[in-house]
Amino acid sequence: MIIKGGFVYDPANGVYGEEMDISIEGGKVVEESRDGKEIDALGMLVMPGGVDAHAHIAGAKVNCGRIMRPEDGRRGIEPKTKLLRPQTGYTVPNCYAVGYRYARLGYTCAFEAATPILESRHTHEELEEIPIIDKGALTLFGNNWEVLECVRDGDLDKLAAFISWGLSASRGYGVKVVNPGGGEAWGFGGNVKGIDDPVPNFGVTPREIIRGLMKANEILRLPHSVHLHTNNLGKPGNYETTLATLKAVEDIAATRDRQVLHVTHMQFSAYGGTGWRDFESKAPEIADYFNSHAQFTMDMGQLIFGSATTMTADAPLEYGNARLLHAKWSNHDIELEESSGVVPLVYGRKMPINAIQWAIGLELALLTKNPWQVIMTTDHPNGGPFVNYPEVIALLMSRAKREEELASLHELASKRSSLPSIEREMDWNDIAIVTRAAPAKILGLPEKGHLGLGADGDVAIYDINPTDLDPSKDHSKVKEAFAKAKYTIKGGEVVVRDGEVVAVPQGRTYWVDASVPEDQAAKVKADLVEKFAKYYSIQMSNYMVQDAYVTHPRVVKAGVI
Amino acid sequence: MIVEDVLCPFCGCLCDDIKVEVEDDKIVGVKRACRLGSSKILGHERTKAPMVRVDGELVETTYEEAYDRTARILKGAKRPLLYGWCSTVCETHKKGILLAEEVGGVIDSTATVCHGPSIIGIEEKGLAGSTLGQIKNRADLIVFWGANPAEAHPRHTMRYSSNSSGMFTPEGRRGRKVIVVDVRETRTAKNADKFLLIRPGTDYEVISALRMIVADKGDLVPDYVAGVAKADLEEVAGIMKAAKFGALLFGLGMTHSRGRYKNVDNALSLVADLNGFTKFVVMAMRGHYNVAGFGQVSAWETGFPMSVDFSRGAPYFNPGETAACDLLARKEADAMMVVAADPASNFPRMTVEGMAEIPVIQIDPFPNPTTLLADVVIPSAVCGVEAEGTAYRMDGLSLRMKKVVDSPYPTDEEIIQNILDRVRRLGDDN
Amino acid sequence: MREIRVVPRRDFRVPVEAEKISPDIFAPLTIEEIRKVEVWEGNRKQALIDLFEISGDGDPAKPEEVLIKLDGNFSRVKRVGEKMTCGRIGALGDIGMHAGNGMAGGEIAIKGSAGDWLGREMRGGKITVRGDAGDYVGAGYRGEACGMRGGEILIEGSAGDYLGEHLCGGTITVLGNAGDFPGIANRGGVIVIGGDAHLPGAEMASGTITVRGRARVLPSYQYQETVEIDGLSLKKFLGDLVDNGKGELRVASVEERGA
Amino acid sequence: MMISGRTLGQGATSEAKMSTEFFRATSFCALSELDYNALGVSEGGNVLVRTKFGEVVVSAKKDKGLPSGVIFIPMGPWANALVGPETGGCGTPQFKGVEAEVEETKMVVLDVRELFADLKAGAETS
């Protein structure tokens, strides 16, 4: 296949809007294709397929959201067609809708942001049902008893061996850490207040857990860094915890060419104020720090007005949310490993807190100078559903749009954030970075997010001419074009044409097989045998995700040896 | 040969430590399972061959003929009902949902006659739950409400709840309090530290009174609530608040009684309230080993956990309108396929009358009263014994069921796929 | 008034979903066009004319001038008058589930009885039922915070369970009895029940519920005073206190509390 | 008040419903000692249970755990002969708490096949 004549944005390869052809064969970008297929992209915007590095799209939490929210299910209903299964849901779409809707946005890859090992089988059952896109899942480690014990004992090699085992048991891709220590404390209804607050019964602090996991992550040379949801997330004044966390790990170096730590949905961790009354943005402080610390990355966690379903392994946060908002509340504790919560809510334009939160996400993206450090997410569906990415793109590209929006919001959005004074407007290249090139780089996916030779043949073509359209003024056209890709090509196959899904191939599932020395593996195994005998409610032999649940694996090797 | 760590295909406990002794591909012994599980794994009388009803009598036929008949019945129906799914694996559920989409039918699970009301309650309030191991390791208080695990989930107390031990519960039963709330003194109640006898149909009022007392508004509660002395309620509320980790485990006593899903709704609120004081979780004691699995699969496939109507091509969900009992009681279903369940026994007699007048297809390893009403009977392999696949435990944990011995019968999944293929072919002919 | 008469050609076993039987839909259409309007019988799409005889004034009119007369057994015809904004529907006999779903204006008058979910998520207009109504009158969709938000429903007979569940506005009057949990999770609507009811006002946040017959009152309601309304002496309660509710429940005859 | 529910015996035979074990496990009615004696049922005798939805003959048993006024029949076709079809708008019949009358009877308990015999036959002739 040859994609002819488009304006190509491929920032990873230094291509900035050049009119050039892209050839794909055997699912990969090649020098020259001879199959005779041609896609006419003349005058259109061509980018690598989008990559979402953080979304909640599969697993127990997501399904809990569906089950407790039939009122969400009735939104976004589309009947079956000859080709497509029926779609339901807006914030918690069914699996088919997840795949179709990503593809329609020109996205070809998305990672589920949190799976507990014990419930990973479920996560993979859902990932298997999501059509078209490639996917993976980040495994939760921040409250696991074995992790807490290894950290307490200062045994990093054993910790690395456990991570290796946990990734393999969960068929997971990387190390996700959510409110480290807080999830364990929630086992008895408690929480941790900051990075130096000891975890009850385990004699470790969040600081030690984060440092330990980061070091072990680097020992294993994993493709992705630790992916951190900070302590005190969602609370006024938490930017101090966030900055303290980053300062606590400045001395740790990455063992691969990538960030050493990814702080996720930073919008929820960049709050000032002593309470909700004097709640304000501290995004400038966070962005300043990132501007002088290139080893860290983050994603926006942009808020979208309207319905959202918050779901996170930060269970104490969710209980607080539910009581505050008098909302439905689901909680799910996972023995020895994690806890999580799900709370539906509505973000209102006239709600002062929500309006400020909305501004914070944009501030973070626009004030952080290097677009490779801050990627676009809505922390789907926590900040809002991913189908709103075109809206976020338009906001990032147009100050005029931001001003229009600000005018419709509670006035505190302007007073308690720096957004009104921010002039920066992202260009096409920036957008290509924050929506595909950087997420792929941050996740450590060398064949994603770019169109160089050997890259996956994943391409998004948008019906927009970047040379004659001013995104600052014509932001509604930008939004429209990104909402319905003219073509989405996945592995060399046209899956979307004119915004409609036309093919539904099965995507692959990435997971990391990280090797460790046998003696370390044996030490961990002995610990685990004891844990299963005494504490787990299932047998060890039934724990690991069987191969039957990952039918199209893409195994990435890493490890000590 | 001993097969280790086999999962038990009986109740929602989904015990995964069963040892099955196999000789010459026959099961000769079962260890560790309870009476219910052993009985299932050791096996019962089977339906030997596919059958179709001819002149009022079921006569043996081929699988091909049975599939063809089934496909024609489903394809010809305006409101086919695809019901059951509790005693089969999730792989079957996926195929079943696809078939329901294909024939524009209504698909529903046995949840609608057990914990369907619990799910509707969750839709109102959410569910503050946990895995069973969390209860085992932490709970110092277990409340069984309208649940009788001694009869329905025999190993539950030992493995997961009142009598289990774990990290923070090394003393097991001695370190725990057990409260039972029920309308009769069950075997479970006899093992309780506190038994609260309530009258049938008064759960909602009793829970409201407990919520008042928990919130320190007990002075406004009358001296007796539905016949229960306030002092007893104060004692129960006191034990709940004093617990470090409490677990409210409820059964059909709550969902089958007057108030139905509102009882559950109120209980979920009670647990949410209690979390303002201590840690509390709540769980439905699911009956069949994979009735929870259907809810999970249906939710991710269709957005809704049960009672999904595909008549108009898009899922529509409304138990009370689209549940199996509704369709049959109102006699609006014009064909029914029953998979891995026995509605003829388990539905009210007057509802079963709605089955008697329409073509019924049964897919099941065993003969039962549904067979007596069936027009097509397709015997299948027993999941978890003769076929592998996924099942969800009552706490939502998914596990892989093992295949222990070979079977001469096709699996449920294969059967549904065969029917699906034929339905599609019929569609192409039209 | 432009009158259009709709008569079922037969008794339906499989329910018919006919949300298009509505003044808003019929108004701009000629009779010929109305006959071609699509409805569903189970999983089959049908033209209205396949299932019903349609007669009446042929020329298009404004929707507020349309009267649709339903003559015959409509007990299995669902969603009639869904989202209608004006005009009138008159049913001479019974009507099926979901009549007046999300209705915003106009009037539905039913001489027989109505099925479940009458006036679900109604926002305005008026529904009257000469006979009985089923469960979930004026209620919401599963999981939603709000059911009926405005308008008026009058039932001359009795109503089923969950009358006005999640009511966020509007008025429901039942001259006969109501079933279990009328006004549950009421958030500002008004319910008047002429006869008896079981556990009214559970989790009521605001609004009023009046039971002019006998009712069992939840233990989470606080007795306040006895008031006189329309010549009837009623005991007034505040609740539901499990949710710090400020709803007002008035009951003529209270089942002995605690019994 | 009739309630139905699970028992060990019912569970162990629930996939062998055509067996005599299932019949034995589910075709009885448990009564409080007080009620049992008041009805004057002889040892091993039967009772006729009637609700507004139907009636069924089952054998009678004493159960010390039952309060007077509450009877228990294991989940199954005998209990379900007494349960109403309405689902109260939520899809689930009310299997527990059905108003019932019980009287001593000399009639025999029908077995599974007999219990369903009229249904299919009745439907086909209608």
Tab-separated table of C-alpha atoms in Angstrom, chain A residues 49-351:
chain	number	residue	atom	x	y	z
A	49	GLY	CA	-1.661	5.914	14.397
A	50	GLY	CA	-2.546	7.412	17.765
A	51	VAL	CA	-1.278	5.799	20.940
A	52	ASP	CA	-3.065	6.117	24.258
A	53	ALA	CA	-0.673	5.440	27.107
A	54	HIS	CA	-3.216	5.671	29.880
A	55	ALA	CA	-6.883	4.723	29.748
A	56	HIS	CA	-9.173	2.437	31.691
A	57	ILE	CA	-10.678	0.279	28.997
A	58	ALA	CA	-10.736	-3.282	30.315
A	59	GLY	CA	-10.986	-5.278	33.495
A	60	ALA	CA	-12.920	-5.573	36.719
A	61	LYS	CA	-13.130	-1.837	37.479
A	62	VAL	CA	-14.329	-0.942	34.028
A	63	ASN	CA	-16.928	-3.678	34.031
A	64	CYS	CA	-18.006	-2.657	37.497
A	65	GLY	CA	-18.592	0.793	36.012
A	66	ARG	CA	-20.762	-0.730	33.288
A	67	ILE	CA	-22.733	-2.859	35.712
A	68	MET	CA	-23.443	-0.027	38.140
A	69	ARG	CA	-24.237	2.455	35.373
A	70	PRO	CA	-26.995	1.196	33.053
A	71	GLU	CA	-27.803	4.874	32.596
A	72	ASP	CA	-24.427	5.274	30.922
A	73	GLY	CA	-25.000	2.175	28.829
A	74	ARG	CA	-28.075	3.709	27.218
A	75	ARG	CA	-25.971	6.610	25.925
A	76	GLY	CA	-24.081	6.119	22.697
A	77	ILE	CA	-26.198	3.170	21.627
A	78	GLU	CA	-25.674	2.039	18.064
A	79	PRO	CA	-27.336	-1.106	16.703
A	80	LYS	CA	-25.409	-3.913	15.103
A	81	THR	CA	-24.554	-3.736	11.452
A	82	LYS	CA	-23.490	-6.451	9.035
A	83	LEU	CA	-19.915	-5.864	10.156
A	84	LEU	CA	-20.119	-4.369	13.625
A	85	ARG	CA	-21.408	-5.556	16.964
A	86	PRO	CA	-23.777	-3.224	18.785
A	87	GLN	CA	-22.284	-0.343	20.744
A	88	THR	CA	-23.363	1.035	24.076
A	89	GLY	CA	-22.090	3.511	26.609
A	90	TYR	CA	-20.369	6.853	26.734
A	91	THR	CA	-18.010	6.826	29.714
A	92	VAL	CA	-17.934	3.035	30.018
A	93	PRO	CA	-18.502	1.771	26.482
A	94	ASN	CA	-18.736	-1.940	25.779
A	95	CYS	CA	-15.603	-3.596	24.399
A	96	TYR	CA	-16.622	-3.272	20.768
A	97	ALA	CA	-17.336	0.422	21.106
A	98	VAL	CA	-13.893	0.905	22.662
A	99	GLY	CA	-12.164	-0.549	19.620
A	100	TYR	CA	-14.389	1.090	17.006
A	101	ARG	CA	-14.239	4.512	18.612
A	102	TYR	CA	-10.469	4.549	19.022
A	103	ALA	CA	-10.098	3.529	15.406
A	104	ARG	CA	-12.428	6.299	14.280
A	105	LEU	CA	-10.179	8.810	16.052
A	106	GLY	CA	-7.175	7.461	14.170
A	107	TYR	CA	-5.856	5.630	17.211
A	108	THR	CA	-4.376	2.181	16.757
A	109	CYS	CA	-3.053	1.395	20.220
A	110	ALA	CA	-4.261	1.905	23.793
A	111	PHE	CA	-3.023	0.695	27.144
A	112	GLU	CA	-5.217	-0.247	30.062
A	113	ALA	CA	-3.698	1.652	32.948
A	114	ALA	CA	-4.211	-0.646	35.896
A	115	THR	CA	-4.650	-4.349	36.378
A	116	PRO	CA	-4.172	-6.206	39.654
A	117	ILE	CA	-2.353	-9.467	39.034
A	118	LEU	CA	-5.087	-11.548	40.639
A	119	GLU	CA	-7.729	-10.137	38.302
A	120	SER	CA	-5.668	-9.908	35.138
A	121	ARG	CA	-7.412	-12.861	33.597
A	122	HIS	CA	-10.523	-10.729	33.501
A	123	THR	CA	-8.590	-7.787	32.062
A	124	HIS	CA	-7.344	-9.957	29.221
A	125	GLU	CA	-10.787	-11.425	28.577
A	126	GLU	CA	-11.937	-7.891	27.853
A	127	LEU	CA	-8.823	-6.837	25.947
A	128	GLU	CA	-9.398	-9.832	23.671
A	129	GLU	CA	-12.870	-8.531	22.890
A	130	ILE	CA	-11.667	-5.029	21.971
A	131	PRO	CA	-11.332	-5.115	18.200
A	132	ILE	CA	-8.853	-3.472	15.861
A	133	ILE	CA	-6.389	-1.750	18.176
A	134	ASP	CA	-3.243	-3.122	19.782
A	135	LYS	CA	-3.278	-3.002	23.537
A	136	GLY	CA	-1.538	-3.869	26.750
A	137	ALA	CA	-2.089	-3.538	30.474
A	138	LEU	CA	0.027	-2.028	33.227
A	139	THR	CA	0.227	-4.214	36.307
A	140	LEU	CA	-0.359	-2.833	39.786
A	141	PHE	CA	2.504	-3.289	42.234
A	142	GLY	CA	2.329	-0.403	44.714
A	143	ASN	CA	0.396	-2.145	47.471
A	144	ASN	CA	1.325	-5.757	46.939
A	145	TRP	CA	2.409	-7.506	50.152
A	146	GLU	CA	5.387	-9.123	48.478
A	147	VAL	CA	6.512	-5.708	47.215
A	148	LEU	CA	6.085	-4.112	50.635
A	149	GLU	CA	8.094	-6.907	52.236
A	150	CYS	CA	10.914	-6.776	49.680
A	151	VAL	CA	11.100	-3.001	50.119
A	152	ARG	CA	11.055	-3.330	53.886
A	153	ASP	CA	13.875	-5.878	53.664
A	154	GLY	CA	15.787	-3.728	51.190
A	155	ASP	CA	16.050	-6.678	48.797
A	156	LEU	CA	15.877	-5.021	45.393
A	157	ASP	CA	16.960	-8.094	43.487
A	158	LYS	CA	14.138	-10.073	44.978
A	159	LEU	CA	11.790	-7.205	44.223
A	160	ALA	CA	12.944	-7.254	40.609
A	161	ALA	CA	12.357	-10.997	40.524
A	162	PHE	CA	8.863	-10.490	41.885
A	163	ILE	CA	8.104	-7.850	39.259
A	164	SER	CA	9.311	-10.253	36.618
A	165	TRP	CA	7.002	-12.928	37.999
A	166	GLY	CA	4.084	-10.516	38.409
A	167	LEU	CA	4.355	-9.241	34.850
A	168	SER	CA	4.415	-12.759	33.590
A	169	ALA	CA	1.550	-13.870	35.860
A	170	SER	CA	-0.576	-10.942	34.725
A	171	ARG	CA	0.695	-10.873	31.153
A	172	GLY	CA	1.348	-7.233	31.992
A	173	TYR	CA	3.439	-4.616	30.294
A	174	GLY	CA	4.790	-2.392	33.032
A	175	VAL	CA	4.867	-1.342	36.649
A	176	LYS	CA	1.890	0.725	37.717
A	177	VAL	CA	1.914	2.249	41.174
A	178	VAL	CA	-1.234	3.785	42.607
A	179	ASN	CA	-1.273	5.639	45.903
A	180	PRO	CA	1.584	3.451	47.168
A	181	GLY	CA	0.846	2.120	50.627
A	182	GLY	CA	-2.547	3.787	50.692
A	183	GLY	CA	-4.250	0.839	49.053
A	184	GLU	CA	-2.936	-1.483	51.748
A	185	ALA	CA	-3.964	0.917	54.499
A	186	TRP	CA	-7.443	0.979	52.946
A	187	GLY	CA	-7.665	-2.708	53.810
A	188	PHE	CA	-8.665	-1.463	57.254
A	189	GLY	CA	-10.273	1.749	56.029
A	190	GLY	CA	-7.175	3.936	56.370
A	191	ASN	CA	-4.900	5.778	53.986
A	192	VAL	CA	-1.422	7.299	53.935
A	193	LYS	CA	-1.139	11.066	54.103
A	194	GLY	CA	2.112	11.628	52.278
A	195	ILE	CA	5.238	9.941	51.061
A	196	ASP	CA	6.692	9.585	54.554
A	197	ASP	CA	3.599	8.284	56.320
A	198	PRO	CA	4.297	4.668	57.267
A	199	VAL	CA	2.041	1.952	55.874
A	200	PRO	CA	0.262	0.241	58.792
A	201	ASN	CA	1.526	-3.271	59.619
A	202	PHE	CA	4.318	-3.194	57.053
A	203	GLY	CA	6.834	-0.653	58.340
A	204	VAL	CA	7.519	0.968	54.976
A	205	THR	CA	6.739	4.398	53.582
A	206	PRO	CA	5.410	5.383	50.169
A	207	ARG	CA	8.785	7.041	49.490
A	208	GLU	CA	10.535	3.716	50.018
A	209	ILE	CA	7.982	1.834	47.891
A	210	ILE	CA	8.333	4.245	44.972
A	211	ARG	CA	12.120	4.271	45.154
A	212	GLY	CA	12.296	0.511	45.487
A	213	LEU	CA	10.006	-0.126	42.539
A	214	MET	CA	11.790	2.424	40.365
A	215	LYS	CA	15.164	0.875	41.097
A	216	ALA	CA	13.855	-2.623	40.458
A	217	ASN	CA	12.225	-1.375	37.246
A	218	GLU	CA	15.648	-0.154	36.113
A	219	ILE	CA	17.384	-3.346	37.215
A	220	LEU	CA	14.991	-5.158	34.885
A	221	ARG	CA	15.543	-2.588	32.107
A	222	LEU	CA	11.830	-2.620	31.394
A	223	PRO	CA	10.662	-0.859	28.235
A	224	HIS	CA	8.440	1.461	30.271
A	225	SER	CA	9.346	3.318	33.456
A	226	VAL	CA	7.367	3.136	36.664
A	227	HIS	CA	3.943	4.657	35.978
A	228	LEU	CA	2.911	6.525	39.099
A	229	HIS	CA	-0.409	7.760	40.434
A	230	THR	CA	0.769	9.913	43.323
A	231	ASN	CA	-0.240	9.840	46.946
A	232	ASN	CA	-2.857	12.387	47.984
A	233	LEU	CA	-4.192	12.506	44.432
A	234	GLY	CA	-7.308	14.611	44.009
A	235	LYS	CA	-6.790	16.563	47.211
A	236	PRO	CA	-6.264	20.313	47.575
A	237	GLY	CA	-2.634	21.181	48.248
A	238	ASN	CA	-1.352	17.910	46.799
A	239	TYR	CA	1.169	19.562	44.442
A	240	GLU	CA	3.518	19.570	47.407
A	241	THR	CA	3.274	15.797	47.679
A	242	THR	CA	3.816	15.555	43.937
A	243	LEU	CA	6.923	17.711	43.975
A	244	ALA	CA	8.237	15.969	47.092
A	245	THR	CA	7.781	12.645	45.316
A	246	LEU	CA	9.714	13.796	42.271
A	247	LYS	CA	12.497	15.274	44.397
A	248	ALA	CA	12.720	12.015	46.310
A	249	VAL	CA	13.675	10.130	43.142
A	250	GLU	CA	15.895	12.668	41.356
A	251	ASP	CA	18.966	10.538	42.011
A	252	ILE	CA	17.605	7.468	40.223
A	253	ALA	CA	18.734	7.071	36.636
A	254	ALA	CA	17.034	5.276	33.797
A	255	THR	CA	18.839	2.293	32.326
A	256	ARG	CA	17.186	2.792	28.944
A	257	ASP	CA	16.656	5.730	26.645
A	258	ARG	CA	13.441	6.954	28.193
A	259	GLN	CA	12.100	8.784	31.246
A	260	VAL	CA	12.807	7.338	34.671
A	261	LEU	CA	9.316	7.998	35.957
A	262	HIS	CA	5.973	8.732	34.346
A	263	VAL	CA	3.536	10.588	36.593
A	264	THR	CA	0.091	9.931	35.305
A	265	HIS	CA	-2.976	12.186	35.001
A	266	MET	CA	-1.027	15.037	36.536
A	267	GLN	CA	-4.068	17.281	36.492
A	268	PHE	CA	-5.305	15.461	39.586
A	269	SER	CA	-1.951	15.979	41.346
A	270	ALA	CA	-1.329	19.671	40.690
A	271	TYR	CA	-3.648	21.259	43.206
A	272	GLY	CA	-3.013	24.124	45.602
A	273	GLY	CA	-5.098	25.386	48.468
A	274	THR	CA	-5.704	24.196	51.985
A	275	GLY	CA	-9.200	22.928	51.177
A	276	TRP	CA	-11.908	23.137	48.503
A	277	ARG	CA	-12.647	26.788	49.355
A	278	ASP	CA	-9.237	28.140	48.399
A	279	PHE	CA	-8.600	25.403	45.844
A	280	GLU	CA	-6.336	26.625	43.057
A	281	SER	CA	-4.052	25.524	40.261
A	282	LYS	CA	-0.417	24.782	40.942
A	283	ALA	CA	0.179	23.656	37.383
A	284	PRO	CA	2.803	26.370	36.783
A	285	GLU	CA	4.896	25.054	39.683
A	286	ILE	CA	4.666	21.505	38.344
A	287	ALA	CA	5.443	22.580	34.785
A	288	ASP	CA	8.413	24.639	35.981
A	289	TYR	CA	9.793	21.604	37.716
A	290	PHE	CA	9.366	19.478	34.591
A	291	ASN	CA	11.046	22.182	32.494
A	292	SER	CA	14.216	21.668	34.483
A	293	HIS	CA	13.932	17.899	34.949
A	294	ALA	CA	13.950	16.147	31.623
A	295	GLN	CA	13.993	12.683	33.193
A	296	PHE	CA	10.312	12.835	34.104
A	297	THR	CA	7.187	12.674	31.955
A	298	MET	CA	3.509	13.058	32.636
A	299	ASP	CA	0.100	12.891	30.988
A	300	MET	CA	-2.540	15.541	31.253
A	301	GLY	CA	-5.586	13.787	32.672
A	302	GLN	CA	-7.612	16.533	31.035
A	303	LEU	CA	-11.082	17.065	32.404
A	304	ILE	CA	-14.055	17.062	30.034
A	305	PHE	CA	-17.320	18.639	31.126
A	306	GLY	CA	-20.273	16.329	31.423
A	307	SER	CA	-20.568	12.763	32.573
A	308	ALA	CA	-17.539	10.836	33.757
A	309	THR	CA	-16.985	7.604	35.596
A	310	THR	CA	-14.084	7.828	37.953
A	311	MET	CA	-12.324	4.529	38.502
A	312	THR	CA	-9.034	4.071	40.157
A	313	ALA	CA	-7.015	1.783	42.360
A	314	ASP	CA	-7.017	4.754	44.735
A	315	ALA	CA	-9.930	3.358	46.758
A	316	PRO	CA	-9.850	5.795	49.686
A	317	LEU	CA	-10.077	8.695	47.239
A	318	GLU	CA	-13.201	7.185	45.714
A	319	TYR	CA	-14.904	6.745	49.071
A	320	GLY	CA	-14.204	10.414	49.796
A	321	ASN	CA	-15.592	11.425	46.393
A	322	ALA	CA	-18.753	9.385	46.847
A	323	ARG	CA	-19.526	10.788	50.282
A	324	LEU	CA	-18.785	14.331	49.147
A	325	LEU	CA	-20.982	14.062	46.071
A	326	HIS	CA	-23.607	11.715	47.515
A	327	ALA	CA	-22.929	9.493	44.528
A	328	LYS	CA	-23.041	5.780	43.850
A	329	TRP	CA	-19.962	4.082	45.207
A	330	SER	CA	-18.306	0.823	44.325
A	331	ASN	CA	-15.224	-0.419	46.064
A	332	HIS	CA	-13.196	-3.503	45.365
A	333	ASP	CA	-10.348	-4.708	47.568
A	334	ILE	CA	-8.083	-7.339	46.102
A	335	GLU	CA	-6.506	-9.641	48.663
A	336	LEU	CA	-2.771	-9.068	49.233
A	337	GLU	CA	-2.572	-6.743	46.259
A	338	GLU	CA	-4.685	-3.648	45.813
A	339	SER	CA	-7.946	-1.882	46.290
A	340	SER	CA	-10.003	0.172	43.877
A	341	GLY	CA	-13.109	2.266	43.620
A	342	VAL	CA	-15.619	3.460	41.036
A	343	VAL	CA	-17.750	6.602	41.353
A	344	PRO	CA	-19.798	8.227	38.581
A	345	LEU	CA	-19.970	11.995	38.516
A	346	VAL	CA	-20.752	14.964	36.334
A	347	TYR	CA	-18.241	17.730	35.759
A	348	GLY	CA	-20.056	21.049	35.558
A	349	ARG	CA	-18.919	24.178	33.788
A	350	LYS	CA	-20.338	26.304	36.554
A	351	MET	CA	-18.796	24.244	39.318
